[in-house]
């Protein structure tokens, strides 16, 4: 620490002055606006996953991911309307992380619910992303103690939103009807066991999601900002083809046929999911470009507020005055953390 106001880490990352010198001027206003847009898109992309049509059709997560990737690949080329074409293998690496992460996220939402799953992986992503930015990429942090306090506030608020989702009547417990993705047979599992699988998946998504933007930072010498998207889209297509053939080999080896594509039912919701996610991805890239990974990525994780509102209003995952009160209070705590991080992080 060189003063009471600035924490200085070993200089391997770029400071604001260095970024401007290489043509990467950082604009906090643009960064915060992009982070806000990203929270809306990321907070909404999971809504179609839980649609009644998808649940009833028993759409396989890998099939759903294939549709998502198609939307991501096609929409990534829109970046060429704003930037020149450039390719980096780091985009392929980032896409490979996303394809696996996205598939597991689908399972997490299906098993644990949109609000709980996204609250868990968003909270974990905040800390992992901050560690990458502040300690690995050595991004300067204006006030380290206050930045850590902001992260603590956001984590407590997110924990509160997750707790609000669990505040249900005893009648909500018991058995949950699930459809077997391999046939027409209806299976029954306890909701608690089903939710545990979802929580485990969401935990993995949190750690992987927190590392999701690290390839973009490594790619900064080759591409910047939206130039990263085309490489990412190409990598997503390659990774999804690989995932599909590995899945095909696994199911063949275990004597099970591949799941149907459910084009009439699954295409529109899954493609919409991919488009919403892609819009959130582009916005988050701009947020990180102008705010840095240590600040930009944690702000993007406020997506959980949007997703939990969807859970309350649309899917009725939070009911009762007490649960809604806990959620609103927790959301305000998260927003307080956002304000503290925004004013003391950069």
Tab-separated table of C-alpha atoms in Angstrom:
chain	number	residue	atom	x	y	z
A	1	UNK	CA	0.000	0.000	0.000
A	2	UNK	CA	1.506	3.329	-1.065
A	3	UNK	CA	-1.220	5.442	0.534
A	4	UNK	CA	-4.455	5.128	2.438
A	5	UNK	CA	-6.489	5.483	-0.748
A	6	UNK	CA	-4.760	3.276	-3.299
A	7	UNK	CA	-3.812	-0.397	-3.266
A	8	UNK	CA	-1.056	-1.159	-5.763
A	9	UNK	CA	-0.385	-4.704	-6.941
A	10	UNK	CA	2.600	-5.963	-8.953
A	11	UNK	CA	2.370	-4.286	-12.323
A	12	UNK	CA	1.590	-6.939	-14.908
A	13	UNK	CA	-1.836	-5.595	-15.912
A	14	UNK	CA	-2.669	-2.330	-17.630
A	15	UNK	CA	-3.479	0.830	-15.776
A	16	UNK	CA	-5.904	3.373	-17.156
A	17	UNK	CA	-3.009	5.447	-18.524
A	18	UNK	CA	-1.455	2.428	-20.240
A	19	UNK	CA	-4.774	1.424	-21.778
A	20	UNK	CA	-5.225	4.876	-23.259
A	21	UNK	CA	-1.741	4.787	-24.740
A	22	UNK	CA	-2.559	1.683	-26.776
A	23	UNK	CA	-5.919	2.946	-27.952
A	24	UNK	CA	-8.081	1.262	-25.317
A	25	UNK	CA	-9.489	4.352	-23.595
A	26	UNK	CA	-11.619	3.358	-20.619
A	27	UNK	CA	-14.935	5.170	-20.189
A	28	UNK	CA	-16.602	4.388	-16.830
A	29	UNK	CA	-19.982	5.721	-18.031
A	30	UNK	CA	-19.991	3.331	-20.966
A	31	UNK	CA	-18.786	0.559	-18.690
A	32	UNK	CA	-21.582	1.008	-16.151
A	33	UNK	CA	-24.219	1.286	-18.893
A	34	UNK	CA	-22.915	-1.926	-20.478
A	35	UNK	CA	-22.896	-3.669	-17.094
A	36	UNK	CA	-26.536	-2.654	-16.553
A	37	UNK	CA	-27.549	-3.981	-19.975
A	38	UNK	CA	-25.660	-7.187	-19.303
A	39	UNK	CA	-27.482	-7.776	-16.013
A	40	UNK	CA	-30.829	-7.522	-17.814
A	41	UNK	CA	-29.864	-9.879	-20.637
A	42	UNK	CA	-27.995	-12.373	-18.446
A	43	UNK	CA	-30.723	-12.232	-15.828
A	44	UNK	CA	-33.356	-13.114	-18.438
A	45	UNK	CA	-31.635	-15.713	-20.590
A	46	UNK	CA	-32.624	-18.581	-18.297
A	47	UNK	CA	-36.353	-17.837	-18.430
A	48	UNK	CA	-37.085	-19.908	-21.587
A	49	UNK	CA	-35.240	-22.894	-20.079
A	50	UNK	CA	-38.049	-23.358	-17.542
A	51	UNK	CA	-40.907	-22.760	-19.952
A	52	UNK	CA	-43.728	-25.262	-19.716
A	53	UNK	CA	-43.225	-26.394	-23.301
A	54	UNK	CA	-39.563	-27.248	-22.675
A	55	UNK	CA	-40.343	-29.121	-19.470
A	56	UNK	CA	-43.171	-31.129	-21.011
A	57	UNK	CA	-41.129	-31.973	-24.114
A	58	UNK	CA	-38.277	-33.285	-21.938
A	59	UNK	CA	-35.690	-31.410	-24.004
A	60	UNK	CA	-32.209	-32.781	-23.363
A	61	UNK	CA	-29.667	-30.194	-22.041
A	62	UNK	CA	-27.160	-30.994	-24.802
A	63	UNK	CA	-29.847	-30.531	-27.466
A	64	UNK	CA	-30.860	-27.239	-25.862
A	65	UNK	CA	-27.208	-26.131	-25.824
A	66	UNK	CA	-26.901	-26.883	-29.538
A	67	UNK	CA	-29.714	-24.445	-30.255
A	68	UNK	CA	-28.112	-21.872	-27.942
A	69	UNK	CA	-24.808	-22.210	-29.754
A	70	UNK	CA	-26.485	-21.750	-33.144
A	71	UNK	CA	-27.889	-18.416	-31.960
A	72	UNK	CA	-24.540	-17.424	-30.473
A	73	UNK	CA	-22.616	-18.311	-33.636
A	74	UNK	CA	-24.964	-16.416	-35.957
A	75	UNK	CA	-25.276	-13.326	-33.752
A	76	UNK	CA	-21.510	-13.094	-33.169
A	77	UNK	CA	-21.013	-11.944	-36.774
A	78	UNK	CA	-23.044	-8.813	-36.032
A	79	UNK	CA	-19.930	-7.496	-34.306
A	80	UNK	CA	-18.463	-6.879	-37.768
A	81	UNK	CA	-20.927	-3.997	-38.120
A	82	UNK	CA	-18.824	-2.137	-35.531
A	83	UNK	CA	-15.304	-3.619	-35.688
A	84	UNK	CA	-12.987	-5.253	-38.220
A	85	UNK	CA	-12.601	-9.017	-38.420
A	86	UNK	CA	-9.826	-10.379	-36.219
A	87	UNK	CA	-9.231	-13.910	-34.987
A	88	UNK	CA	-7.717	-15.137	-31.754
A	89	UNK	CA	-7.466	-18.660	-30.409
A	90	UNK	CA	-8.283	-17.241	-26.987
A	91	UNK	CA	-11.823	-16.795	-28.258
A	92	UNK	CA	-11.984	-20.522	-28.954
A	93	UNK	CA	-10.736	-21.231	-25.431
A	94	UNK	CA	-13.363	-18.945	-23.921
A	95	UNK	CA	-16.078	-20.575	-26.026
A	96	UNK	CA	-15.008	-24.043	-24.906
A	97	UNK	CA	-15.458	-22.935	-21.285
A	98	UNK	CA	-18.877	-21.504	-22.136
A	99	UNK	CA	-20.225	-24.562	-23.961
A	100	UNK	CA	-19.517	-26.882	-21.031
A	101	UNK	CA	-20.581	-24.253	-18.524
A	102	UNK	CA	-23.762	-23.451	-20.433
A	103	UNK	CA	-24.821	-27.080	-20.605
A	104	UNK	CA	-24.360	-27.538	-16.859
A	105	UNK	CA	-26.214	-24.248	-16.237
A	106	UNK	CA	-29.244	-25.622	-18.080
A	107	UNK	CA	-29.254	-28.628	-15.751
A	108	UNK	CA	-28.864	-26.332	-12.719
A	109	UNK	CA	-31.889	-24.224	-13.700
A	110	UNK	CA	-33.995	-27.292	-14.481
A	111	UNK	CA	-33.134	-29.005	-11.192
A	112	UNK	CA	-32.792	-26.181	-8.650
A	113	UNK	CA	-34.860	-23.388	-10.178
A	114	UNK	CA	-33.863	-20.172	-11.912
A	115	UNK	CA	-33.609	-17.989	-8.801
A	116	UNK	CA	-31.607	-20.366	-6.600
A	117	UNK	CA	-29.231	-21.519	-9.317
A	118	UNK	CA	-28.430	-18.039	-10.605
A	119	UNK	CA	-28.046	-16.613	-7.106
A	120	UNK	CA	-25.489	-19.286	-6.248
A	121	UNK	CA	-23.411	-19.099	-9.403
A	122	UNK	CA	-23.519	-15.283	-9.463
A	123	UNK	CA	-22.218	-15.052	-5.902
A	124	UNK	CA	-19.344	-17.429	-6.592
A	125	UNK	CA	-18.563	-15.690	-9.879
A	126	UNK	CA	-18.107	-12.356	-8.118
A	127	UNK	CA	-15.309	-13.597	-5.887
A	128	UNK	CA	-13.603	-15.688	-8.552
A	129	UNK	CA	-13.750	-12.826	-11.061
A	130	UNK	CA	-12.374	-10.331	-8.520
A	131	UNK	CA	-9.480	-12.644	-7.665
A	132	UNK	CA	-8.609	-13.043	-11.340
A	133	UNK	CA	-8.724	-9.297	-11.957
A	134	UNK	CA	-7.031	-7.978	-8.835
A	135	UNK	CA	-4.484	-10.689	-8.094
A	136	UNK	CA	-3.769	-12.481	-11.386
A	137	UNK	CA	-4.078	-9.635	-13.898
A	138	UNK	CA	-2.888	-7.086	-11.327
A	139	UNK	CA	-5.614	-4.541	-12.107
A	140	UNK	CA	-5.211	-1.479	-9.844
A	141	UNK	CA	-7.842	-1.233	-7.103
A	142	UNK	CA	-8.457	2.229	-5.654
A	143	UNK	CA	-9.375	1.115	-2.146
A	144	UNK	CA	-8.856	-2.586	-1.456
A	145	UNK	CA	-10.590	-2.758	1.962
A	146	UNK	CA	-13.688	-0.995	0.620
A	147	UNK	CA	-13.707	-3.151	-2.511
A	148	UNK	CA	-13.621	-6.278	-0.356
A	149	UNK	CA	-16.379	-4.827	1.835
A	150	UNK	CA	-18.464	-4.238	-1.294
A	151	UNK	CA	-17.974	-7.853	-2.350
A	152	UNK	CA	-19.036	-8.979	1.119
A	153	UNK	CA	-22.197	-6.858	0.913
A	154	UNK	CA	-23.052	-8.280	-2.493
A	155	UNK	CA	-22.419	-11.839	-1.325
A	156	UNK	CA	-24.619	-11.377	1.753
A	157	UNK	CA	-27.379	-9.901	-0.365
A	158	UNK	CA	-27.179	-12.766	-2.833
A	159	UNK	CA	-27.314	-15.280	0.000
A	160	UNK	CA	-30.425	-13.502	1.231
A	161	UNK	CA	-32.119	-13.754	-2.160
A	162	UNK	CA	-31.346	-17.462	-2.271
A	163	UNK	CA	-32.763	-17.893	1.242
A	164	UNK	CA	-35.919	-16.037	0.237
A	165	UNK	CA	-36.493	-18.572	-2.514
A	166	UNK	CA	-36.356	-21.419	0.020
A	167	UNK	CA	-38.962	-19.820	2.335
A	168	UNK	CA	-41.927	-21.926	1.262
A	169	UNK	CA	-44.773	-23.656	3.018
A	170	UNK	CA	-44.369	-27.264	4.123
A	171	UNK	CA	-46.859	-28.196	1.460
A	172	UNK	CA	-44.289	-27.286	-1.166
A	173	UNK	CA	-42.062	-30.079	0.019
A	174	UNK	CA	-42.365	-33.677	-0.973
A	175	UNK	CA	-42.271	-35.169	-4.419
A	176	UNK	CA	-41.816	-33.452	-7.747
A	177	UNK	CA	-42.947	-34.858	-11.034
A	178	UNK	CA	-40.130	-35.205	-13.522
A	179	UNK	CA	-40.165	-36.566	-17.042
A	180	UNK	CA	-37.668	-39.173	-18.147
A	181	UNK	CA	-35.632	-37.698	-21.067
A	182	UNK	CA	-35.081	-41.186	-22.508
A	183	UNK	CA	-38.732	-42.079	-23.011
A	184	UNK	CA	-42.321	-41.540	-22.023
A	185	UNK	CA	-42.025	-43.032	-18.560
A	186	UNK	CA	-42.813	-40.620	-15.724
A	187	UNK	CA	-40.430	-40.760	-12.794
A	188	UNK	CA	-40.785	-39.351	-9.307
A	189	UNK	CA	-37.952	-38.008	-7.215
A	190	UNK	CA	-37.997	-36.003	-4.052
A	191	UNK	CA	-37.649	-32.290	-4.627
A	192	UNK	CA	-34.814	-32.155	-2.100
A	193	UNK	CA	-32.671	-34.704	-3.968
A	194	UNK	CA	-33.424	-33.052	-7.273
A	195	UNK	CA	-32.473	-29.630	-5.902
A	196	UNK	CA	-29.166	-30.976	-4.546
A	197	UNK	CA	-28.099	-31.993	-8.038
A	198	UNK	CA	-29.015	-28.521	-9.255
A	199	UNK	CA	-27.021	-26.869	-6.471
A	200	UNK	CA	-23.950	-28.951	-7.295
A	201	UNK	CA	-24.256	-27.947	-10.941
A	202	UNK	CA	-24.727	-24.289	-9.993
A	203	UNK	CA	-21.598	-24.438	-7.817
A	204	UNK	CA	-19.554	-25.659	-10.767
A	205	UNK	CA	-21.075	-22.952	-12.963
A	206	UNK	CA	-20.078	-20.325	-10.395
A	207	UNK	CA	-16.396	-21.253	-10.422
A	208	UNK	CA	-16.294	-21.719	-14.193
A	209	UNK	CA	-18.292	-18.548	-14.798
A	210	UNK	CA	-15.897	-16.539	-12.655
A	211	UNK	CA	-13.070	-17.662	-14.945
A	212	UNK	CA	-15.077	-17.255	-18.140
A	213	UNK	CA	-13.666	-13.842	-19.094
A	214	UNK	CA	-10.011	-14.646	-18.415
A	215	UNK	CA	-9.344	-15.670	-22.056
A	216	UNK	CA	-10.589	-12.229	-23.113
A	217	UNK	CA	-7.947	-10.605	-20.905
A	218	UNK	CA	-5.218	-12.800	-22.387
A	219	UNK	CA	-6.508	-11.936	-25.870
A	220	UNK	CA	-6.101	-8.183	-25.298
A	221	UNK	CA	-2.800	-8.147	-27.190
A	222	UNK	CA	-4.544	-9.536	-30.280
A	223	UNK	CA	-8.111	-8.199	-30.095
A	224	UNK	CA	-10.038	-5.780	-27.936
A	225	UNK	CA	-13.684	-5.438	-26.996
A	226	UNK	CA	-16.186	-6.635	-29.576
A	227	UNK	CA	-13.402	-7.912	-31.852
A	228	UNK	CA	-13.363	-10.954	-29.570
A	229	UNK	CA	-16.914	-12.029	-30.459
A	230	UNK	CA	-16.382	-13.592	-33.895
A	231	UNK	CA	-13.597	-15.826	-32.600
A	232	UNK	CA	-15.842	-16.726	-29.688
A	233	UNK	CA	-18.735	-17.640	-31.988
A	234	UNK	CA	-16.518	-19.822	-34.150
A	235	UNK	CA	-15.110	-21.506	-31.061
A	236	UNK	CA	-18.609	-22.104	-29.717
A	237	UNK	CA	-19.597	-23.924	-32.905
A	238	UNK	CA	-16.457	-26.086	-32.846
A	239	UNK	CA	-16.823	-26.899	-29.144
A	240	UNK	CA	-20.511	-27.773	-29.461
A	241	UNK	CA	-19.866	-30.163	-32.365
A	242	UNK	CA	-17.205	-31.829	-30.223
A	243	UNK	CA	-19.578	-31.990	-27.227
A	244	UNK	CA	-22.333	-33.509	-29.337
A	245	UNK	CA	-20.102	-36.276	-30.696
A	246	UNK	CA	-18.744	-37.085	-27.238
A	247	UNK	CA	-22.339	-37.256	-26.013
A	248	UNK	CA	-23.243	-39.452	-28.979
A	249	UNK	CA	-20.356	-41.825	-28.204
A	250	UNK	CA	-21.378	-41.985	-24.544
A	251	UNK	CA	-25.016	-42.771	-25.238
A	252	UNK	CA	-24.091	-45.316	-27.899
A	253	UNK	CA	-21.694	-47.050	-25.500
A	254	UNK	CA	-24.427	-47.207	-22.858
A	255	UNK	CA	-27.018	-48.523	-25.312
A	256	UNK	CA	-29.255	-45.444	-25.365
A	257	UNK	CA	-30.469	-43.599	-28.470
A	258	UNK	CA	-29.783	-39.924	-28.963
A	259	UNK	CA	-32.543	-37.630	-27.680
A	260	UNK	CA	-34.880	-36.003	-30.218
A	261	UNK	CA	-34.350	-32.405	-31.346
A	262	UNK	CA	-37.951	-31.287	-30.658
A	263	UNK	CA	-37.681	-28.669	-33.383
A	264	UNK	CA	-41.304	-27.513	-33.163
A	265	UNK	CA	-41.164	-27.049	-29.395
A	266	UNK	CA	-37.559	-26.322	-28.470
A	267	UNK	CA	-36.183	-24.222	-31.323
A	268	UNK	CA	-37.787	-20.873	-30.486
A	269	UNK	CA	-37.193	-20.906	-26.686
A	270	UNK	CA	-33.651	-22.251	-27.062
A	271	UNK	CA	-32.707	-19.806	-29.805
A	272	UNK	CA	-34.156	-16.974	-27.715
A	273	UNK	CA	-32.023	-18.145	-24.801
A	274	UNK	CA	-28.962	-18.038	-27.030
A	275	UNK	CA	-29.765	-14.544	-28.326
A	276	UNK	CA	-30.351	-13.162	-24.821
A	277	UNK	CA	-27.126	-14.719	-23.596
A	278	UNK	CA	-25.172	-13.386	-26.585
A	279	UNK	CA	-26.477	-9.871	-25.967
A	280	UNK	CA	-25.427	-10.185	-22.334
A	281	UNK	CA	-22.012	-11.478	-23.384
A	282	UNK	CA	-21.395	-8.549	-25.736
A	283	UNK	CA	-22.486	-6.092	-23.048
A	284	UNK	CA	-20.284	-7.732	-20.421
A	285	UNK	CA	-17.271	-7.529	-22.751
A	286	UNK	CA	-17.811	-3.780	-23.073
A	287	UNK	CA	-18.223	-3.511	-19.290
A	288	UNK	CA	-14.940	-5.301	-18.670
A	289	UNK	CA	-13.178	-3.306	-21.392
A	290	UNK	CA	-14.091	-0.040	-19.679
A	291	UNK	CA	-14.152	-1.067	-16.005
A	292	UNK	CA	-11.685	-3.928	-15.798
A	293	UNK	CA	-12.316	-7.530	-14.774
A	294	UNK	CA	-12.119	-6.890	-11.019
A	295	UNK	CA	-14.981	-4.360	-11.132
A	296	UNK	CA	-16.864	-5.065	-14.355
A	297	UNK	CA	-17.466	-8.783	-13.866
A	298	UNK	CA	-18.806	-8.534	-10.295
A	299	UNK	CA	-21.213	-5.806	-11.424
A	300	UNK	CA	-22.468	-8.041	-14.223
A	301	UNK	CA	-23.346	-10.685	-11.620
A	302	UNK	CA	-26.142	-8.454	-10.338
A	303	UNK	CA	-28.047	-10.378	-12.997
A	304	UNK	CA	-29.336	-12.444	-10.081
A	305	UNK	CA	-31.699	-9.609	-9.119
A	306	UNK	CA	-33.300	-9.748	-12.558
A	307	UNK	CA	-33.484	-13.542	-12.547
A	308	UNK	CA	-35.020	-13.597	-9.072
A	309	UNK	CA	-37.653	-11.055	-10.116
A	310	UNK	CA	-38.497	-13.424	-12.973
A	311	UNK	CA	-38.691	-16.229	-10.413
A	312	UNK	CA	-41.075	-14.248	-8.200
A	313	UNK	CA	-43.321	-12.683	-10.833
A	314	UNK	CA	-43.339	-15.300	-13.578
A	315	UNK	CA	-42.564	-18.669	-11.995
A	316	UNK	CA	-43.831	-17.883	-8.475
A	317	UNK	CA	-40.671	-19.329	-6.921
A	318	UNK	CA	-40.969	-16.868	-4.017
A	319	UNK	CA	-44.350	-16.564	-2.308
A	320	UNK	CA	-45.553	-15.023	0.916
A	321	UNK	CA	-45.006	-11.580	2.420
A	322	UNK	CA	-42.045	-12.684	4.563
A	323	UNK	CA	-40.166	-14.251	1.654
A	324	UNK	CA	-40.782	-11.271	-0.619
A	325	UNK	CA	-39.642	-8.939	2.180
A	326	UNK	CA	-36.400	-10.878	2.616
A	327	UNK	CA	-35.842	-10.749	-1.130
A	328	UNK	CA	-36.398	-6.986	-1.432
A	329	UNK	CA	-34.115	-6.280	1.548
A	330	UNK	CA	-31.427	-8.574	0.133
A	331	UNK	CA	-31.696	-6.931	-3.279
A	332	UNK	CA	-31.119	-3.522	-1.686
A	333	UNK	CA	-28.011	-4.907	0.048
A	334	UNK	CA	-26.721	-6.128	-3.317
A	335	UNK	CA	-27.327	-2.716	-4.849
A	336	UNK	CA	-25.485	-1.091	-1.948
A	337	UNK	CA	-22.526	-3.343	-2.694
A	338	UNK	CA	-22.703	-2.331	-6.351
A	339	UNK	CA	-22.522	1.359	-5.415
A	340	UNK	CA	-19.577	0.807	-3.064
A	341	UNK	CA	-17.704	-1.283	-5.614
A	342	UNK	CA	-18.360	1.238	-8.361
A	343	UNK	CA	-17.054	4.157	-6.290
A	344	UNK	CA	-14.099	2.440	-4.608
A	345	UNK	CA	-13.121	-0.361	-6.973
A	346	UNK	CA	-11.529	1.532	-9.855
